[in-house]
Structure formats: C-alpha cells, structure tokens
mmCIF file with all atom_site columns, C-alpha atoms in Angstrom:
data_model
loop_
_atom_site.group_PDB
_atom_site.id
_atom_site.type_symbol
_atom_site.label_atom_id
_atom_site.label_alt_id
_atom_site.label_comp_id
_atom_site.label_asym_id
_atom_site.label_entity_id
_atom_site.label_seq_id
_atom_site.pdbx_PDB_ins_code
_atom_site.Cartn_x
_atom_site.Cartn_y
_atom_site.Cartn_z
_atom_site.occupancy
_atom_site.B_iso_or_equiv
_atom_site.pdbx_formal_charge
_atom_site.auth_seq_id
_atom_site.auth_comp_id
_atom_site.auth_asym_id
_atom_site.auth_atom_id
_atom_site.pdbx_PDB_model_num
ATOM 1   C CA . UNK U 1 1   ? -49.800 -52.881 13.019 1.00 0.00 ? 1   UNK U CA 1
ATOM 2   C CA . UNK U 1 2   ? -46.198 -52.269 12.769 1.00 0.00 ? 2   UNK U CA 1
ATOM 3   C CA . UNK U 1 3   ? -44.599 -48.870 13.592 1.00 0.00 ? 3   UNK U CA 1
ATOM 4   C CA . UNK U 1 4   ? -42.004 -47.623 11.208 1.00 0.00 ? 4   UNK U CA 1
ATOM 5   C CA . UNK U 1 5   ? -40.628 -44.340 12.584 1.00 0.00 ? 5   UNK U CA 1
ATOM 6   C CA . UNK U 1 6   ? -41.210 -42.463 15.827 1.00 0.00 ? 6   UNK U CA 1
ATOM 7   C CA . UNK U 1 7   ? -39.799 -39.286 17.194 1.00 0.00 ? 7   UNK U CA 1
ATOM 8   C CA . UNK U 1 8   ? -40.766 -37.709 20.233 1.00 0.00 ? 8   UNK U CA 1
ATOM 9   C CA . UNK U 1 9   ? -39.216 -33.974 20.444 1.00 0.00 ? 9   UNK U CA 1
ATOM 10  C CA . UNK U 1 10  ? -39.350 -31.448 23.841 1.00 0.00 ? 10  UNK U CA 1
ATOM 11  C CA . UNK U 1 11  ? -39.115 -27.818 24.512 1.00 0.00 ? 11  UNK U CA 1
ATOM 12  C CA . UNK U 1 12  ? -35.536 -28.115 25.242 1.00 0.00 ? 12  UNK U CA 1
ATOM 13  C CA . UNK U 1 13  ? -34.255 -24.949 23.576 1.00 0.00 ? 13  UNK U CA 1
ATOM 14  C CA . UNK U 1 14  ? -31.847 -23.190 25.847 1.00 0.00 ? 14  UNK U CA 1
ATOM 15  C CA . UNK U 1 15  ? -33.516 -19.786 25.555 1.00 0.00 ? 15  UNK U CA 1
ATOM 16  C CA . UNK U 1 16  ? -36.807 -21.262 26.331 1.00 0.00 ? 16  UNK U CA 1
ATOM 17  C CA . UNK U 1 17  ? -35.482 -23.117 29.812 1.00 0.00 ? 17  UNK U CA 1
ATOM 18  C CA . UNK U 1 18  ? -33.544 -19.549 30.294 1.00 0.00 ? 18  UNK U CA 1
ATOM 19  C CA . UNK U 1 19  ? -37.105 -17.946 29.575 1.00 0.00 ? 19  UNK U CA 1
ATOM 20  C CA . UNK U 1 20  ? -39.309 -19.678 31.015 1.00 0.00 ? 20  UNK U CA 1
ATOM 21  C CA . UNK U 1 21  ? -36.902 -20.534 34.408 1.00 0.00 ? 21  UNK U CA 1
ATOM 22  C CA . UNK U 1 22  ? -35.747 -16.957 34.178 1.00 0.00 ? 22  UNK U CA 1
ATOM 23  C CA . UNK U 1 23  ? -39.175 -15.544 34.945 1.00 0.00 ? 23  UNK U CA 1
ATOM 24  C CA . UNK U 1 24  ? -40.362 -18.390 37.679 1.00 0.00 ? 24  UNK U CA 1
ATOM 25  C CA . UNK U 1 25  ? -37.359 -17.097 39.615 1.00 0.00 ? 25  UNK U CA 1
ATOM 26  C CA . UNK U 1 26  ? -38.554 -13.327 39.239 1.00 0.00 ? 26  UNK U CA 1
ATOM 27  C CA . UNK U 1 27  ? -42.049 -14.301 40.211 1.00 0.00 ? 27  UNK U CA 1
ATOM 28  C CA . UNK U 1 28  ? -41.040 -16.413 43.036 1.00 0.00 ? 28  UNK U CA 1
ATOM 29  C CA . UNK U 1 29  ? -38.438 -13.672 44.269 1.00 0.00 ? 29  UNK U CA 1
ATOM 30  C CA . UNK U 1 30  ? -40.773 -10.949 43.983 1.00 0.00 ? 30  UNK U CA 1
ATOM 31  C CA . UNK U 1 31  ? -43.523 -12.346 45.376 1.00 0.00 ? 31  UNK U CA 1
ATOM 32  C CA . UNK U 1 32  ? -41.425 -13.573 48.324 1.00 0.00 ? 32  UNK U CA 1
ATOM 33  C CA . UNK U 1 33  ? -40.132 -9.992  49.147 1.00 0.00 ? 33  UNK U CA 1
ATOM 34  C CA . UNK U 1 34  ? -43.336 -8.055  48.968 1.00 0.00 ? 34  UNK U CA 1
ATOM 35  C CA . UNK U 1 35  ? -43.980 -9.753  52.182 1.00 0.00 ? 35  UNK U CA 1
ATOM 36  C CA . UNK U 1 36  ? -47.383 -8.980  52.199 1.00 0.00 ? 36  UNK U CA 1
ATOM 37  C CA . UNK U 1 37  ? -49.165 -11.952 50.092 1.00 0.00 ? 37  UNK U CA 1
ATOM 38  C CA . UNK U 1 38  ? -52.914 -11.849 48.418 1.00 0.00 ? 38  UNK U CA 1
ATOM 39  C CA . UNK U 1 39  ? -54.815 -14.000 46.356 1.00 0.00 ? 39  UNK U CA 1
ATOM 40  C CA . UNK U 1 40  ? -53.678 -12.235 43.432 1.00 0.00 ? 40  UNK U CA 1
ATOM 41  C CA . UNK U 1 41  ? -50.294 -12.714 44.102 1.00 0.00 ? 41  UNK U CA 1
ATOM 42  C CA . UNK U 1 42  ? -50.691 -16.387 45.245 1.00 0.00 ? 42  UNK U CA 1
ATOM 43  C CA . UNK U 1 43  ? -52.412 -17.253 41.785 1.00 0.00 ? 43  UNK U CA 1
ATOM 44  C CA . UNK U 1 44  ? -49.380 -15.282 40.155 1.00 0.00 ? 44  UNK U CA 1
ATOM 45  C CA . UNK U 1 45  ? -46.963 -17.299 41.705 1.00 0.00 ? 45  UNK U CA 1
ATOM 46  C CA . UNK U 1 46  ? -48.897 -20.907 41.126 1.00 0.00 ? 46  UNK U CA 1
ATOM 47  C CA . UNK U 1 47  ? -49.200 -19.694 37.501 1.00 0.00 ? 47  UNK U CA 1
ATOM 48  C CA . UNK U 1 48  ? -45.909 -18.433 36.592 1.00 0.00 ? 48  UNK U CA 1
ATOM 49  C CA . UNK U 1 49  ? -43.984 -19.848 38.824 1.00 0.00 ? 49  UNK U CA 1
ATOM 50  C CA . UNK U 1 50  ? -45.166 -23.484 39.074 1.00 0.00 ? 50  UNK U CA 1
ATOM 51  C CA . UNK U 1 51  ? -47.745 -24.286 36.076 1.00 0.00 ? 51  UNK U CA 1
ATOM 52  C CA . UNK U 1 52  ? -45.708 -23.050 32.996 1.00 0.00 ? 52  UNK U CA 1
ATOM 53  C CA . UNK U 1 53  ? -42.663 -23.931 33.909 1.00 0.00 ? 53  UNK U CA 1
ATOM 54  C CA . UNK U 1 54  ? -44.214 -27.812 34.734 1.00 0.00 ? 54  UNK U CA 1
ATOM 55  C CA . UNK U 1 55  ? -46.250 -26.796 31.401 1.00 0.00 ? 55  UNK U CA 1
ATOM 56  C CA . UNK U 1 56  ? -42.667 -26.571 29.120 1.00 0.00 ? 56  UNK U CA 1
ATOM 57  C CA . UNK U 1 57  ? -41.141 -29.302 30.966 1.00 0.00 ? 57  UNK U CA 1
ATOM 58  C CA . UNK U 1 58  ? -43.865 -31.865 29.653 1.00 0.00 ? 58  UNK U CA 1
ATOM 59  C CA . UNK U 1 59  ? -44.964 -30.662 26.245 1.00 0.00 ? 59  UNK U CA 1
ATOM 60  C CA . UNK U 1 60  ? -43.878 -32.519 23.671 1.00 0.00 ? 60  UNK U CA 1
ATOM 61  C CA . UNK U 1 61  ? -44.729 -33.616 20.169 1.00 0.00 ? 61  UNK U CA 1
ATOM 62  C CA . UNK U 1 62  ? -45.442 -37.100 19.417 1.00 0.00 ? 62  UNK U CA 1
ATOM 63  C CA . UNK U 1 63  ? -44.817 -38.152 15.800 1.00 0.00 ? 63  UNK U CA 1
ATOM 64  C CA . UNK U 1 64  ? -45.439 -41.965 14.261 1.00 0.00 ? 64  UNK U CA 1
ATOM 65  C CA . UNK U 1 65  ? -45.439 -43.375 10.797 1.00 0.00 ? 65  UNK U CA 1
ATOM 66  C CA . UNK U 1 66  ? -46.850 -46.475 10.297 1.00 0.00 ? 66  UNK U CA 1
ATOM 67  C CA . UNK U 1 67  ? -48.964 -48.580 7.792  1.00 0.00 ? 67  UNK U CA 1
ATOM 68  C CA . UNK U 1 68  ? -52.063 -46.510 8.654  1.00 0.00 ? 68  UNK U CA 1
ATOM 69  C CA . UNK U 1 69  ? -50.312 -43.061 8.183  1.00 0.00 ? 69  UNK U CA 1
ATOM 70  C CA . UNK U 1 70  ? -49.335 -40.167 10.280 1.00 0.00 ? 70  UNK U CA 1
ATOM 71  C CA . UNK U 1 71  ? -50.198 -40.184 13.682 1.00 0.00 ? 71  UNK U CA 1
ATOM 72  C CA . UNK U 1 72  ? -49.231 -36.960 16.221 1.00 0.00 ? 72  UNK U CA 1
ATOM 73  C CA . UNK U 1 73  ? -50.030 -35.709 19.297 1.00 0.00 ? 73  UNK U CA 1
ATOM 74  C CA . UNK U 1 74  ? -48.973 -32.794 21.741 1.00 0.00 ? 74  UNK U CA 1
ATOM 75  C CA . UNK U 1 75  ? -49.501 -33.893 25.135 1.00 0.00 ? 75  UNK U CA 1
ATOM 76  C CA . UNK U 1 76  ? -50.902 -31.854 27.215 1.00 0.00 ? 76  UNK U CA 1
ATOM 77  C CA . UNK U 1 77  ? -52.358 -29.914 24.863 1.00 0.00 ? 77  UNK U CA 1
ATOM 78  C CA . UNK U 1 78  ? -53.539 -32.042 22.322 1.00 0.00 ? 78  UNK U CA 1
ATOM 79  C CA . UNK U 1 79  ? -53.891 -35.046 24.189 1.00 0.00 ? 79  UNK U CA 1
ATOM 80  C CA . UNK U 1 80  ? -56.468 -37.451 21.208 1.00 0.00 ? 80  UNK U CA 1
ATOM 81  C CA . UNK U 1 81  ? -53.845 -38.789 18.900 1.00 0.00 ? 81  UNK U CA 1
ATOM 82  C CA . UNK U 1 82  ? -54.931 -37.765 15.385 1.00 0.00 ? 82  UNK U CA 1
ATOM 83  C CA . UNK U 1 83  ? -54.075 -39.433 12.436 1.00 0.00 ? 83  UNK U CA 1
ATOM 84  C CA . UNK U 1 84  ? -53.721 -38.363 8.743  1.00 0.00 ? 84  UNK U CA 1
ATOM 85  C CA . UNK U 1 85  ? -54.686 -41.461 6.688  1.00 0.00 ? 85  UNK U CA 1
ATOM 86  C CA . UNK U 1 86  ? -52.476 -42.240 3.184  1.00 0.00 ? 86  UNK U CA 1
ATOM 87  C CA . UNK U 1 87  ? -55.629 -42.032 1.509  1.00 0.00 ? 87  UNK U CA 1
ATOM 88  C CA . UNK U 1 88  ? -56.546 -38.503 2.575  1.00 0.00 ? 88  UNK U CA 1
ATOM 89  C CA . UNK U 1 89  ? -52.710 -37.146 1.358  1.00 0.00 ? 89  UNK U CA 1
ATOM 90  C CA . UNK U 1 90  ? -52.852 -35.070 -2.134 1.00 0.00 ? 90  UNK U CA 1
ATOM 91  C CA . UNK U 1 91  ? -48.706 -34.859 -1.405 1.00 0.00 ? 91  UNK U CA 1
ATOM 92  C CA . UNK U 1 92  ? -46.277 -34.733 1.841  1.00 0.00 ? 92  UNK U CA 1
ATOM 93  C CA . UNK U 1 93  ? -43.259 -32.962 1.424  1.00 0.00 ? 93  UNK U CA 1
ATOM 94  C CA . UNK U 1 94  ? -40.172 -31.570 3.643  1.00 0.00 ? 94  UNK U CA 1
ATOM 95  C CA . UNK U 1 95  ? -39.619 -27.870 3.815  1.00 0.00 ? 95  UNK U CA 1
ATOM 96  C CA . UNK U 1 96  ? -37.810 -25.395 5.507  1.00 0.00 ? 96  UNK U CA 1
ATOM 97  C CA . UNK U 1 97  ? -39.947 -22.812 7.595  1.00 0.00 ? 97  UNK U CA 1
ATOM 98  C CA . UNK U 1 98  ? -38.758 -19.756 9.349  1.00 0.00 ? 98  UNK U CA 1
ATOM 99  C CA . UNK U 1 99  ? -40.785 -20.238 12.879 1.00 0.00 ? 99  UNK U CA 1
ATOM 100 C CA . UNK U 1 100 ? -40.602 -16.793 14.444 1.00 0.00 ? 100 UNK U CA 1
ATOM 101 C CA . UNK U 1 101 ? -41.264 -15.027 10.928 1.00 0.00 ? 101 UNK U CA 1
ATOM 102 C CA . UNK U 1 102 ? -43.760 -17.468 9.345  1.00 0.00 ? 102 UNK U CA 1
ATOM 103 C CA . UNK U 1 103 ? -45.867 -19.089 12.751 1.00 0.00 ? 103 UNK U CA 1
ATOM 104 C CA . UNK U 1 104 ? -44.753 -16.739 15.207 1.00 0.00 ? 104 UNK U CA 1
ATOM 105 C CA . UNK U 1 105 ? -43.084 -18.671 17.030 1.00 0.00 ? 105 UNK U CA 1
ATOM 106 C CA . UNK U 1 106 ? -42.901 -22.272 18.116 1.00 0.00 ? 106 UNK U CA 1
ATOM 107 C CA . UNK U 1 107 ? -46.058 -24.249 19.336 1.00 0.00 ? 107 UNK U CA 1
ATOM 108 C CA . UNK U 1 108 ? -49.394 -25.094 17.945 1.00 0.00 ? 108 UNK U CA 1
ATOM 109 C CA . UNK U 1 109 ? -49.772 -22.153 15.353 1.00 0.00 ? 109 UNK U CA 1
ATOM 110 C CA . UNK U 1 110 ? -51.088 -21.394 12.336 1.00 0.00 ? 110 UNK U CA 1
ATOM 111 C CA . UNK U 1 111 ? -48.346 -20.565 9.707  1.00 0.00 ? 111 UNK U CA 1
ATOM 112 C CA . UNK U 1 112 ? -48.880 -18.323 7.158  1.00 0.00 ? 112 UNK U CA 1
ATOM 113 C CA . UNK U 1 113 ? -49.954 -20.058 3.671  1.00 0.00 ? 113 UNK U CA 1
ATOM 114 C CA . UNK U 1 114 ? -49.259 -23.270 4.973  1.00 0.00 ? 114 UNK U CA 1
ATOM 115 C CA . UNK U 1 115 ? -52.126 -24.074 7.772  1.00 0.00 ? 115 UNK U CA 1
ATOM 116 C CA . UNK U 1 116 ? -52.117 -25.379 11.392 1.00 0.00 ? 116 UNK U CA 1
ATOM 117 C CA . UNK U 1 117 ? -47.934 -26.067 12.694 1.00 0.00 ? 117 UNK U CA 1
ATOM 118 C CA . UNK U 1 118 ? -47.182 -28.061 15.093 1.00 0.00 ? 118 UNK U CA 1
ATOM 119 C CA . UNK U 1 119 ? -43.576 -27.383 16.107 1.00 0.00 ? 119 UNK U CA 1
ATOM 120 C CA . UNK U 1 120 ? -41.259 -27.776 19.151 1.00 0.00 ? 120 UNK U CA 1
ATOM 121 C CA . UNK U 1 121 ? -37.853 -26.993 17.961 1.00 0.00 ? 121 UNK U CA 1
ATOM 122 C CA . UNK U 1 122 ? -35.731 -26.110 14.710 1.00 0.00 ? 122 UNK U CA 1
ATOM 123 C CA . UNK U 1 123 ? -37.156 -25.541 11.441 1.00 0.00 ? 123 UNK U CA 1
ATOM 124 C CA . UNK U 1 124 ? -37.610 -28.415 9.343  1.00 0.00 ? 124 UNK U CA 1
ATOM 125 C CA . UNK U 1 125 ? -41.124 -29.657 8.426  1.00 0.00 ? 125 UNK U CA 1
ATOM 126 C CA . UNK U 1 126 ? -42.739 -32.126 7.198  1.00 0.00 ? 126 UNK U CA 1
ATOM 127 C CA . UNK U 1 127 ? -46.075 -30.426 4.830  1.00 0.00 ? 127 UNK U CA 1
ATOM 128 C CA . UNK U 1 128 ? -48.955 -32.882 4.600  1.00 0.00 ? 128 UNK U CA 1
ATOM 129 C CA . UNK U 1 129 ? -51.300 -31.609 1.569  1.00 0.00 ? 129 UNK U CA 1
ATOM 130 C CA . UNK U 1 130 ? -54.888 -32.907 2.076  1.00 0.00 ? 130 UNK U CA 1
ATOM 131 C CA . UNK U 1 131 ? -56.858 -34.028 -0.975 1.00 0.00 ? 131 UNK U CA 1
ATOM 132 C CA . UNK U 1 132 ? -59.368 -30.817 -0.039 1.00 0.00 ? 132 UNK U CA 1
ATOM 133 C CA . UNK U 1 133 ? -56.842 -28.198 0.172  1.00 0.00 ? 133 UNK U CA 1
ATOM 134 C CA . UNK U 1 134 ? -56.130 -27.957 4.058  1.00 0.00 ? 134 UNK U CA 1
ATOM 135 C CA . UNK U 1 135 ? -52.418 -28.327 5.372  1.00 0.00 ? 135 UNK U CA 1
ATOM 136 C CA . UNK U 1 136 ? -50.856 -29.685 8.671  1.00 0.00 ? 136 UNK U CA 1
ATOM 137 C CA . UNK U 1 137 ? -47.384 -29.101 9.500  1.00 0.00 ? 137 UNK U CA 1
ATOM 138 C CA . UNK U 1 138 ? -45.382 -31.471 11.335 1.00 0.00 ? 138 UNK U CA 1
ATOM 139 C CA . UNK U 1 139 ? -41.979 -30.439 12.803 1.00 0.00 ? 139 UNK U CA 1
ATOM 140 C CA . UNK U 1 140 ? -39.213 -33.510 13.183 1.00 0.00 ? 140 UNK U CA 1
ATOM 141 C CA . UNK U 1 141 ? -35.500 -33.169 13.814 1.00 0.00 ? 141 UNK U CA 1
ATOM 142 C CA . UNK U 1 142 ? -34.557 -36.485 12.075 1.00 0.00 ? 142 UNK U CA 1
ATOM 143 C CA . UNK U 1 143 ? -36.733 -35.950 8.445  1.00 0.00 ? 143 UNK U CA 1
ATOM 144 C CA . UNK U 1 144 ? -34.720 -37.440 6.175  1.00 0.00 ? 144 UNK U CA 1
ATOM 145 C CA . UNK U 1 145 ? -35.227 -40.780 8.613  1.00 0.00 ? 145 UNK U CA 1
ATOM 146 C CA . UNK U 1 146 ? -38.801 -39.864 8.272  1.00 0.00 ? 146 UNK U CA 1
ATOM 147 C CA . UNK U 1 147 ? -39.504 -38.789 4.621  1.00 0.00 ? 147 UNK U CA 1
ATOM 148 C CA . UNK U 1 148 ? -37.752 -42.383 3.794  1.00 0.00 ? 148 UNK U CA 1
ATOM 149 C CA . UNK U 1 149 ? -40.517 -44.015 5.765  1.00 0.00 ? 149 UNK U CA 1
ATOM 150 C CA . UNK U 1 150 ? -43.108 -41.583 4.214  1.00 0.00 ? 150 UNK U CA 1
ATOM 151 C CA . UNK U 1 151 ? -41.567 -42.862 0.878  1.00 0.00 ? 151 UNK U CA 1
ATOM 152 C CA . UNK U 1 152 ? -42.314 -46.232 1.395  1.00 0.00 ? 152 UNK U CA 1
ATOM 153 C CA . UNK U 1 153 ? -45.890 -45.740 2.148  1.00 0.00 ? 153 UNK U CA 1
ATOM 154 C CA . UNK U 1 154 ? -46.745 -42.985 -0.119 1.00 0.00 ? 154 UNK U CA 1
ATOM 155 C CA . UNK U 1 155 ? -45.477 -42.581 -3.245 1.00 0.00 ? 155 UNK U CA 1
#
C-alpha cells in the first residue's frame, strides 16, 4: 500500500494554549493558597491542572489518503483508525465552515447539516458524502495538497 498524503494537525491555537494554560495556573495557584487541601480539591487540581492541559498537548488529528481511501484518527480520543473506502463516497468536496457558529467549536462535533466534524484548527474542510446520506467532516490545513490526491483516486 502506498501512502499519498498525510497531515497530522495539533491544538496549537494561541488562545487555546492561553486557555487552557491560563486556567492550570489559576487552579494550581488557588489550590496552593487555600492551604487547607481535600480530596475535592486534589482531584480539581489533577484534573484541571494536569489532565487537560496533557489532554490539549497530545490531541491531534491524523489524516491519510491512500489507495484504500481516507483514513483518520484523533488520538486519544478516537484512538481505532477508521477508514472511508472510495467505494462508499457518493462525492468529497472542500468547503469552508464557520467552527464556533456551525460545530460549536473545534473538536469532535457534530456540525449543523453537515454530520460528525472532526476539526483541530482553521476552517477548511474536506466533506465526505456517503452513498447512504451520512457526512464526515475532515479538517486539513494543506487541502488543496489533499483534494489533488483525492482527485486522483476519486473522480
């Protein structure tokens, strides 16, 4: 099997790290100064302050076009690899979504008219149509690299 494209994309937004750092600090500080430390607080602090930010600095989505289709993943999440066959595709297009407005955000959401979105950062997507009806939504930063490899498998 040869592999055509691959992207891998993180949560590397600059209002995420300030976000996400931004309120480990708060936890950490606050927690610190109360002085007097339960269980509450300790699972407070190991949630906020160490899992989600270790949480944003992993996730990631996986995308590869090959021979055998399109194949994602978001590790550590969605940690199978799943892969839309050419044969299952009614059409795959590129289009411009508006994350916080259409999805709510960025992630694995559900997008309004369009189905499940996987999405890490920006707004271009690429739309896979299934033969039945159902949608998956694949967000890439370098889609006209990958459209052109879409092109040459399915036409």
């Amino acid at each position: 099997m040869s592999l055509d494209y691959s992207e891998t994309q993180y949560f590397r937004h600059p209002a995420v790290i300030a976000l996400v750092g931004g309120t480990a600090i708060i936890t950490w500080y606050a927690t610190l100064i109360q002085g007097d430390i339960g269980p509450l607080q300790i699972f407070i602090l190991a949630m906020v302050g160490v899992v989600i930010p270790l949480l944003f600095a992993v996730l990631r989505l996986e995308t590869r076009v090959s021979v055998d289709g399109i194949t994602y993943r978001m590790p550590p999440i969605v940690l199978k690899e799943r892969t839309i066959r050419w044969n299952e595709l009614e059409a795959v297009d590129l289009i411009t979504i508006r994350p916080i407005r259409d999805c709510g955000g960025w992630g694995i959401r559900y997008c309004r008219g369009e189905g499940i979105t996987y999405l890490v950062s920006g707004n271009q997507v690429i739309r896979c149509t299934f033969k039945n009806g159902g949608k998956v939504l694949l967000g890439t930063k370098r889609s006209d690299e990958m459209m052109k490899t879409i092109r040459s498998y399915f036409s």
